[in-house]
Short mmCIF file of N, CA and C in Angstrom, two decimals:
data_model
loop_
_atom_site.label_atom_id
_atom_site.label_comp_id
_atom_site.label_asym_id
_atom_site.label_seq_id
_atom_site.Cartn_x
_atom_site.Cartn_y
_atom_site.Cartn_z
N MET L 54 -1.48 -23.56 3.84
CA MET L 54 -1.57 -22.16 3.60
C MET L 54 -2.90 -21.63 4.10
N ALA L 55 -2.80 -20.45 4.59
CA ALA L 55 -4.00 -19.83 5.28
C ALA L 55 -4.48 -18.63 4.44
N ILE L 56 -5.73 -18.50 4.41
CA ILE L 56 -6.38 -17.34 3.82
C ILE L 56 -6.17 -16.13 4.86
N GLU L 57 -5.61 -15.14 4.29
CA GLU L 57 -5.22 -13.94 5.10
C GLU L 57 -5.81 -12.59 4.38
N ARG L 58 -5.80 -11.52 5.09
CA ARG L 58 -6.00 -10.25 4.64
C ARG L 58 -4.80 -9.29 4.91
N THR L 59 -4.67 -8.41 4.02
CA THR L 59 -3.61 -7.48 4.11
C THR L 59 -3.97 -6.18 3.56
N LEU L 60 -3.44 -5.10 4.03
CA LEU L 60 -3.72 -3.73 3.58
C LEU L 60 -2.74 -3.43 2.42
N SER L 61 -3.26 -2.76 1.46
CA SER L 61 -2.53 -2.31 0.33
C SER L 61 -2.83 -0.81 0.11
N ILE L 62 -1.84 0.07 -0.12
CA ILE L 62 -2.16 1.46 -0.37
C ILE L 62 -1.43 1.74 -1.75
N ILE L 63 -2.17 2.30 -2.71
CA ILE L 63 -1.73 2.75 -3.94
C ILE L 63 -1.31 4.18 -3.66
N LYS L 64 -0.10 4.56 -3.75
CA LYS L 64 0.48 5.83 -3.27
C LYS L 64 0.20 6.96 -4.24
N PRO L 65 0.38 8.17 -3.78
CA PRO L 65 0.14 9.38 -4.59
C PRO L 65 0.87 9.40 -5.95
N ASP L 66 2.11 8.87 -6.05
CA ASP L 66 2.77 8.86 -7.27
C ASP L 66 1.98 8.04 -8.34
N ALA L 67 1.38 6.99 -7.87
CA ALA L 67 0.64 6.07 -8.85
C ALA L 67 -0.71 6.62 -9.17
N THR L 68 -1.31 7.11 -8.10
CA THR L 68 -2.84 7.58 -8.42
C THR L 68 -2.66 8.84 -9.22
N LYS L 69 -1.77 9.69 -9.14
CA LYS L 69 -1.52 10.85 -10.00
C LYS L 69 -1.43 10.50 -11.46
N ARG L 70 -0.73 9.23 -11.79
CA ARG L 70 -0.47 8.87 -13.07
C ARG L 70 -1.58 7.91 -13.54
N ASN L 71 -2.77 7.74 -12.82
CA ASN L 71 -3.79 6.84 -13.14
C ASN L 71 -3.39 5.38 -13.33
N LEU L 72 -2.58 4.89 -12.44
CA LEU L 72 -2.16 3.54 -12.53
C LEU L 72 -2.92 2.57 -11.68
N THR L 73 -4.04 3.04 -11.01
CA THR L 73 -4.80 2.14 -9.94
C THR L 73 -5.23 0.88 -10.73
N GLY L 74 -5.87 0.99 -11.92
CA GLY L 74 -6.29 -0.28 -12.57
C GLY L 74 -5.16 -1.27 -12.99
N LYS L 75 -4.06 -0.70 -13.50
CA LYS L 75 -2.86 -1.54 -13.84
C LYS L 75 -2.37 -2.28 -12.56
N ILE L 76 -2.30 -1.45 -11.42
CA ILE L 76 -1.75 -2.11 -10.33
C ILE L 76 -2.69 -3.22 -9.75
N ASN L 77 -4.06 -2.87 -9.60
CA ASN L 77 -4.96 -3.80 -9.17
C ASN L 77 -4.93 -5.12 -10.07
N ALA L 78 -4.77 -4.97 -11.34
CA ALA L 78 -4.72 -6.13 -12.20
C ALA L 78 -3.54 -7.08 -11.85
N LYS L 79 -2.48 -6.47 -11.35
CA LYS L 79 -1.34 -7.30 -10.92
C LYS L 79 -1.74 -8.16 -9.55
N PHE L 80 -2.39 -7.48 -8.73
CA PHE L 80 -2.88 -8.17 -7.50
C PHE L 80 -3.83 -9.25 -7.87
N GLU L 81 -4.80 -8.97 -8.76
CA GLU L 81 -5.80 -9.91 -9.14
C GLU L 81 -5.16 -11.12 -9.90
N GLU L 82 -4.26 -10.86 -10.86
CA GLU L 82 -3.52 -11.95 -11.52
C GLU L 82 -2.80 -12.85 -10.71
N ALA L 83 -2.30 -12.28 -9.54
CA ALA L 83 -1.54 -13.22 -8.58
C ALA L 83 -2.54 -13.89 -7.63
N GLY L 84 -3.77 -13.81 -7.86
CA GLY L 84 -4.74 -14.56 -7.01
C GLY L 84 -5.32 -13.93 -5.82
N LEU L 85 -5.05 -12.60 -5.65
CA LEU L 85 -5.54 -11.75 -4.52
C LEU L 85 -6.94 -11.14 -4.95
N ARG L 86 -7.81 -11.12 -3.98
CA ARG L 86 -9.13 -10.50 -4.21
C ARG L 86 -9.11 -9.20 -3.45
N ILE L 87 -9.67 -8.20 -4.09
CA ILE L 87 -9.91 -6.92 -3.40
C ILE L 87 -11.28 -6.84 -2.77
N ILE L 88 -11.30 -6.85 -1.44
CA ILE L 88 -12.56 -7.00 -0.75
C ILE L 88 -13.03 -5.78 -0.20
N ALA L 89 -12.23 -4.68 -0.25
CA ALA L 89 -12.65 -3.29 0.26
C ALA L 89 -11.72 -2.40 -0.49
N GLN L 90 -12.24 -1.24 -0.84
CA GLN L 90 -11.36 -0.27 -1.52
C GLN L 90 -12.07 1.16 -1.43
N LYS L 91 -11.16 2.13 -1.14
CA LYS L 91 -11.67 3.51 -1.30
C LYS L 91 -10.55 4.47 -1.61
N ARG L 92 -10.84 5.55 -2.32
CA ARG L 92 -9.94 6.56 -2.64
C ARG L 92 -10.09 7.66 -1.58
N ILE L 93 -8.99 8.01 -0.90
CA ILE L 93 -9.09 9.07 0.17
C ILE L 93 -7.96 10.10 -0.08
N GLN L 94 -8.15 11.20 0.51
CA GLN L 94 -7.14 12.17 0.63
C GLN L 94 -6.66 12.19 2.13
N MET L 95 -5.55 11.58 2.37
CA MET L 95 -5.05 11.40 3.71
C MET L 95 -4.62 12.84 4.29
N THR L 96 -5.01 13.00 5.55
CA THR L 96 -4.48 14.16 6.32
C THR L 96 -3.18 13.97 6.87
N LYS L 97 -2.56 15.06 7.20
CA LYS L 97 -1.25 14.95 7.87
C LYS L 97 -1.31 14.15 9.23
N ALA L 98 -2.39 14.41 9.97
CA ALA L 98 -2.60 13.71 11.11
C ALA L 98 -2.82 12.15 10.99
N GLN L 99 -3.55 11.76 9.98
CA GLN L 99 -3.74 10.37 9.61
C GLN L 99 -2.37 9.71 9.17
N ALA L 100 -1.75 10.37 8.41
CA ALA L 100 -0.42 9.90 7.85
C ALA L 100 0.67 9.75 9.05
N SER L 101 0.56 10.74 9.94
CA SER L 101 1.57 10.71 11.05
C SER L 101 1.26 9.55 12.04
N VAL L 102 0.03 9.20 12.15
CA VAL L 102 -0.32 8.07 13.14
C VAL L 102 0.05 6.80 12.26
N PHE L 103 -0.46 6.68 11.14
CA PHE L 103 -0.25 5.45 10.30
C PHE L 103 1.30 5.16 10.17
N TYR L 104 2.10 6.08 9.90
CA TYR L 104 3.57 5.81 9.75
C TYR L 104 4.32 6.15 11.10
N GLY L 105 3.51 6.24 12.16
CA GLY L 105 4.11 6.52 13.58
C GLY L 105 5.38 5.64 13.90
N VAL L 106 5.44 4.41 13.38
CA VAL L 106 6.60 3.59 13.66
C VAL L 106 7.94 4.12 13.25
N HIS L 107 7.78 5.08 12.23
CA HIS L 107 8.98 5.76 11.64
C HIS L 107 9.16 7.06 12.17
N LYS L 108 8.53 7.61 13.18
CA LYS L 108 8.51 8.92 13.59
C LYS L 108 9.86 9.43 13.96
N GLU L 109 10.77 8.59 14.45
CA GLU L 109 12.24 8.98 14.86
C GLU L 109 13.19 8.93 13.65
N ARG L 110 12.77 8.52 12.52
CA ARG L 110 13.64 8.38 11.32
C ARG L 110 13.68 9.65 10.55
N PRO L 111 14.78 9.92 10.01
CA PRO L 111 14.93 11.14 9.27
C PRO L 111 14.07 11.40 8.06
N PHE L 112 13.47 10.34 7.55
CA PHE L 112 12.56 10.45 6.40
C PHE L 112 11.10 10.62 6.77
N PHE L 113 10.74 10.68 8.01
CA PHE L 113 9.33 10.73 8.45
C PHE L 113 8.57 11.88 7.87
N ASP L 114 9.10 13.08 8.07
CA ASP L 114 8.39 14.23 7.49
C ASP L 114 8.21 14.31 6.05
N GLU L 115 9.29 13.86 5.30
CA GLU L 115 9.08 13.57 3.84
C GLU L 115 8.13 12.63 3.45
N LEU L 116 8.02 11.53 4.24
CA LEU L 116 7.12 10.41 4.01
C LEU L 116 5.67 10.97 4.11
N THR L 117 5.39 11.52 5.25
CA THR L 117 4.05 11.94 5.56
C THR L 117 3.63 13.07 4.55
N THR L 118 4.50 14.01 4.34
CA THR L 118 4.18 15.00 3.31
C THR L 118 3.85 14.54 1.96
N PHE L 119 4.64 13.45 1.50
CA PHE L 119 4.32 12.73 0.30
C PHE L 119 3.01 12.19 0.30
N MET L 120 2.63 11.39 1.36
CA MET L 120 1.52 10.65 1.47
C MET L 120 0.19 11.53 1.39
N ILE L 121 0.32 12.75 1.75
CA ILE L 121 -0.93 13.59 1.69
C ILE L 121 -0.81 14.57 0.45
N SER L 122 0.04 14.34 -0.37
CA SER L 122 0.22 15.32 -1.53
C SER L 122 -0.84 15.03 -2.73
N GLU L 123 -1.34 13.86 -2.71
CA GLU L 123 -2.39 13.41 -3.75
C GLU L 123 -3.22 12.46 -3.07
N PRO L 124 -4.47 12.18 -3.65
CA PRO L 124 -5.21 11.05 -3.09
C PRO L 124 -4.42 9.72 -3.14
N VAL L 125 -4.85 8.70 -2.26
CA VAL L 125 -4.35 7.38 -2.23
C VAL L 125 -5.59 6.48 -2.42
N VAL L 126 -5.25 5.28 -2.82
CA VAL L 126 -6.33 4.24 -2.74
C VAL L 126 -5.86 3.22 -1.63
N VAL L 127 -6.72 3.05 -0.65
CA VAL L 127 -6.56 2.09 0.46
C VAL L 127 -7.45 0.99 0.14
N GLN L 128 -6.92 -0.31 0.25
CA GLN L 128 -7.77 -1.42 -0.07
C GLN L 128 -7.24 -2.63 0.86
N VAL L 129 -8.15 -3.54 0.89
CA VAL L 129 -7.92 -4.77 1.57
C VAL L 129 -7.79 -6.01 0.56
N LEU L 130 -6.73 -6.70 0.68
CA LEU L 130 -6.56 -7.80 -0.36
C LEU L 130 -6.67 -9.04 0.55
N GLU L 131 -7.41 -10.10 -0.07
CA GLU L 131 -7.56 -11.32 0.60
C GLU L 131 -7.12 -12.49 -0.31
N GLY L 132 -6.53 -13.51 0.25
CA GLY L 132 -6.06 -14.67 -0.47
C GLY L 132 -5.20 -15.55 0.36
N GLU L 133 -4.80 -16.68 -0.15
CA GLU L 133 -3.85 -17.50 0.49
C GLU L 133 -2.58 -16.80 0.62
N ASP L 134 -2.15 -16.79 1.86
CA ASP L 134 -0.78 -16.11 2.23
C ASP L 134 -0.73 -14.74 1.66
N ALA L 135 -1.82 -13.99 1.83
CA ALA L 135 -2.05 -12.67 1.15
C ALA L 135 -0.85 -11.70 1.48
N ILE L 136 -0.31 -11.72 2.74
CA ILE L 136 0.65 -10.78 3.07
C ILE L 136 1.86 -11.08 2.29
N SER L 137 2.38 -12.27 2.24
CA SER L 137 3.65 -12.51 1.54
C SER L 137 3.41 -12.42 0.01
N LYS L 138 2.28 -12.76 -0.36
CA LYS L 138 1.86 -12.70 -1.84
C LYS L 138 1.87 -11.23 -2.30
N ASN L 139 1.33 -10.39 -1.55
CA ASN L 139 1.27 -8.94 -1.88
C ASN L 139 2.68 -8.40 -1.92
N ARG L 140 3.54 -8.77 -0.87
CA ARG L 140 4.89 -8.27 -0.91
C ARG L 140 5.70 -8.75 -2.12
N GLU L 141 5.39 -10.06 -2.54
CA GLU L 141 6.04 -10.45 -3.68
C GLU L 141 5.59 -9.77 -4.96
N VAL L 142 4.37 -9.48 -5.11
CA VAL L 142 3.76 -8.69 -6.23
C VAL L 142 4.34 -7.27 -6.31
N MET L 143 4.48 -6.70 -5.10
CA MET L 143 4.97 -5.21 -5.02
C MET L 143 6.36 -5.16 -5.42
N GLY L 144 7.24 -6.15 -4.95
CA GLY L 144 8.63 -6.09 -5.27
C GLY L 144 9.35 -5.40 -4.16
N ALA L 145 10.67 -5.46 -4.22
CA ALA L 145 11.58 -4.78 -3.22
C ALA L 145 11.24 -3.27 -3.09
N THR L 146 11.45 -2.70 -1.80
CA THR L 146 11.17 -1.34 -1.58
C THR L 146 11.87 -0.41 -2.54
N ASN L 147 13.18 -0.73 -2.93
CA ASN L 147 13.88 0.08 -3.85
C ASN L 147 13.57 -0.60 -5.24
N PRO L 148 12.94 0.24 -6.04
CA PRO L 148 12.60 -0.32 -7.32
C PRO L 148 13.78 -0.86 -8.25
N SER L 149 14.87 -0.38 -7.95
CA SER L 149 16.08 -0.81 -8.79
C SER L 149 16.51 -2.18 -8.27
N ASP L 150 16.08 -2.69 -7.15
CA ASP L 150 16.27 -3.96 -6.53
C ASP L 150 15.15 -4.95 -6.75
N ALA L 151 13.92 -4.41 -7.29
CA ALA L 151 12.72 -5.18 -7.48
C ALA L 151 12.90 -6.05 -8.75
N ALA L 152 12.22 -7.26 -8.63
CA ALA L 152 12.35 -8.15 -9.71
C ALA L 152 11.39 -7.71 -10.88
N GLU L 153 11.88 -8.24 -12.09
CA GLU L 153 11.09 -7.88 -13.27
C GLU L 153 9.63 -8.30 -13.10
N GLY L 154 8.62 -7.42 -13.58
CA GLY L 154 7.22 -7.84 -13.48
C GLY L 154 6.62 -7.48 -12.23
N THR L 155 7.47 -6.89 -11.30
CA THR L 155 6.79 -6.45 -9.95
C THR L 155 6.19 -5.04 -10.22
N ILE L 156 5.27 -4.61 -9.28
CA ILE L 156 4.69 -3.29 -9.34
C ILE L 156 5.79 -2.26 -9.23
N ARG L 157 6.63 -2.35 -8.26
CA ARG L 157 7.58 -1.26 -8.10
C ARG L 157 8.73 -1.28 -9.23
N ARG L 158 8.97 -2.31 -9.77
CA ARG L 158 9.89 -2.33 -10.94
C ARG L 158 9.22 -1.74 -12.12
N GLU L 159 8.01 -1.88 -12.42
CA GLU L 159 7.38 -1.40 -13.51
C GLU L 159 6.86 0.06 -13.30
N PHE L 160 6.47 0.44 -12.08
CA PHE L 160 5.72 1.70 -11.95
C PHE L 160 6.37 2.69 -11.09
N ALA L 161 7.36 2.33 -10.18
CA ALA L 161 7.81 3.30 -9.24
C ALA L 161 8.70 4.27 -9.85
N LEU L 162 8.77 5.47 -9.35
CA LEU L 162 9.54 6.58 -9.88
C LEU L 162 10.94 6.65 -9.09
N SER L 163 10.82 6.13 -7.90
CA SER L 163 12.14 6.29 -7.02
C SER L 163 11.90 5.43 -5.80
N LEU L 164 12.86 5.39 -4.94
CA LEU L 164 12.72 4.68 -3.62
C LEU L 164 11.66 5.39 -2.85
N GLY L 165 11.59 6.72 -2.90
CA GLY L 165 10.51 7.52 -2.13
C GLY L 165 9.11 7.35 -2.75
N GLU L 166 9.12 7.36 -4.13
CA GLU L 166 7.94 7.41 -4.89
C GLU L 166 7.79 5.95 -5.40
N ASN L 167 7.44 4.98 -4.57
CA ASN L 167 7.59 3.52 -5.09
C ASN L 167 6.11 2.84 -5.27
N SER L 168 5.23 3.77 -5.35
CA SER L 168 3.86 3.31 -5.88
C SER L 168 2.92 2.60 -5.01
N VAL L 169 3.42 1.64 -4.07
CA VAL L 169 2.53 0.96 -3.29
C VAL L 169 3.13 0.68 -1.87
N HIS L 170 2.22 0.47 -0.94
CA HIS L 170 2.56 -0.01 0.46
C HIS L 170 1.84 -1.14 0.71
N GLY L 171 2.47 -2.05 1.43
CA GLY L 171 1.68 -3.33 1.95
C GLY L 171 2.05 -3.66 3.29
N SER L 172 1.16 -4.32 4.04
CA SER L 172 1.43 -4.76 5.40
C SER L 172 2.50 -5.79 5.44
N ASP L 173 3.34 -5.90 6.42
CA ASP L 173 4.50 -6.79 6.44
C ASP L 173 4.35 -7.91 7.39
N ALA L 174 3.26 -8.04 8.22
CA ALA L 174 3.10 -9.17 9.08
C ALA L 174 1.63 -9.12 9.54
N PRO L 175 1.08 -10.28 10.02
CA PRO L 175 -0.33 -10.35 10.40
C PRO L 175 -0.89 -9.22 11.52
N GLU L 176 0.16 -8.93 12.48
CA GLU L 176 -0.24 -7.96 13.48
C GLU L 176 -0.37 -6.65 12.83
N THR L 177 0.60 -6.27 11.87
CA THR L 177 0.59 -4.97 11.20
C THR L 177 -0.64 -4.85 10.27
N ALA L 178 -0.98 -5.96 9.66
CA ALA L 178 -2.17 -5.98 8.67
C ALA L 178 -3.43 -5.61 9.52
N ALA L 179 -3.53 -6.28 10.64
CA ALA L 179 -4.68 -6.07 11.48
C ALA L 179 -4.82 -4.65 11.91
N PHE L 180 -3.77 -4.00 12.39
CA PHE L 180 -3.74 -2.50 12.63
C PHE L 180 -4.14 -1.70 11.38
N GLU L 181 -3.41 -2.02 10.40
CA GLU L 181 -3.54 -1.11 9.25
C GLU L 181 -4.98 -1.18 8.64
N ILE L 182 -5.52 -2.47 8.45
CA ILE L 182 -6.88 -2.58 7.99
C ILE L 182 -7.88 -1.90 8.88
N GLY L 183 -7.77 -2.06 10.20
CA GLY L 183 -8.62 -1.33 11.17
C GLY L 183 -8.56 0.09 11.18
N TYR L 184 -7.39 0.63 10.73
CA TYR L 184 -7.02 2.14 10.72
C TYR L 184 -7.97 2.74 9.63
N PHE L 185 -8.17 2.17 8.45
CA PHE L 185 -8.91 2.59 7.37
C PHE L 185 -10.38 2.07 7.15
N PHE L 186 -10.63 0.95 7.66
CA PHE L 186 -11.83 0.23 7.42
C PHE L 186 -12.59 -0.28 8.56
N SER L 187 -13.83 -0.17 8.68
CA SER L 187 -14.67 -0.73 9.59
C SER L 187 -15.10 -2.17 9.13
N GLY L 188 -15.39 -3.00 10.01
CA GLY L 188 -15.75 -4.41 9.70
C GLY L 188 -16.92 -4.56 8.69
N LEU L 189 -17.81 -3.49 8.69
CA LEU L 189 -18.93 -3.55 7.69
C LEU L 189 -18.50 -3.18 6.29
N GLU L 190 -17.28 -2.60 6.13
CA GLU L 190 -16.78 -2.26 4.80
C GLU L 190 -16.01 -3.54 4.20
N LEU L 191 -15.87 -4.57 4.92
CA LEU L 191 -15.03 -5.60 4.31
C LEU L 191 -16.04 -6.65 3.76
N VAL L 192 -16.06 -6.78 2.49
CA VAL L 192 -16.96 -7.65 1.75
C VAL L 192 -16.23 -8.86 1.31
N GLY L 193 -16.37 -9.96 1.97
CA GLY L 193 -15.62 -11.14 1.61
C GLY L 193 -16.43 -12.12 0.91
#
């Protein structure tokens, strides 16, 4: 197993309901360390670039509008196999398909308001972390 870093975003539906601490506790209980974190109000331009891979999909405008609707918490998680561990802790994208005890099963309001985002591969994680954090902000 390898030590990895991955990006996590606590989305507007969760920050609005003050769930940041409860969600972070789930990450930490799973053995992930939060090595960088900040609360930001994403702009439409930032959301559009970040989610650019979905630009041609019908939900793109709804997604980017949602992501700028309230502040989000962007953070870097580190640990053994952090990418897959984070995805396991988050649960399936659709909360009704997510396993008991996962973030999305416990906190998501819907498929669109599913409380968290996480990188899905090492290449994606590298881009996503670099998009929100400089190397000086990563405290390992």
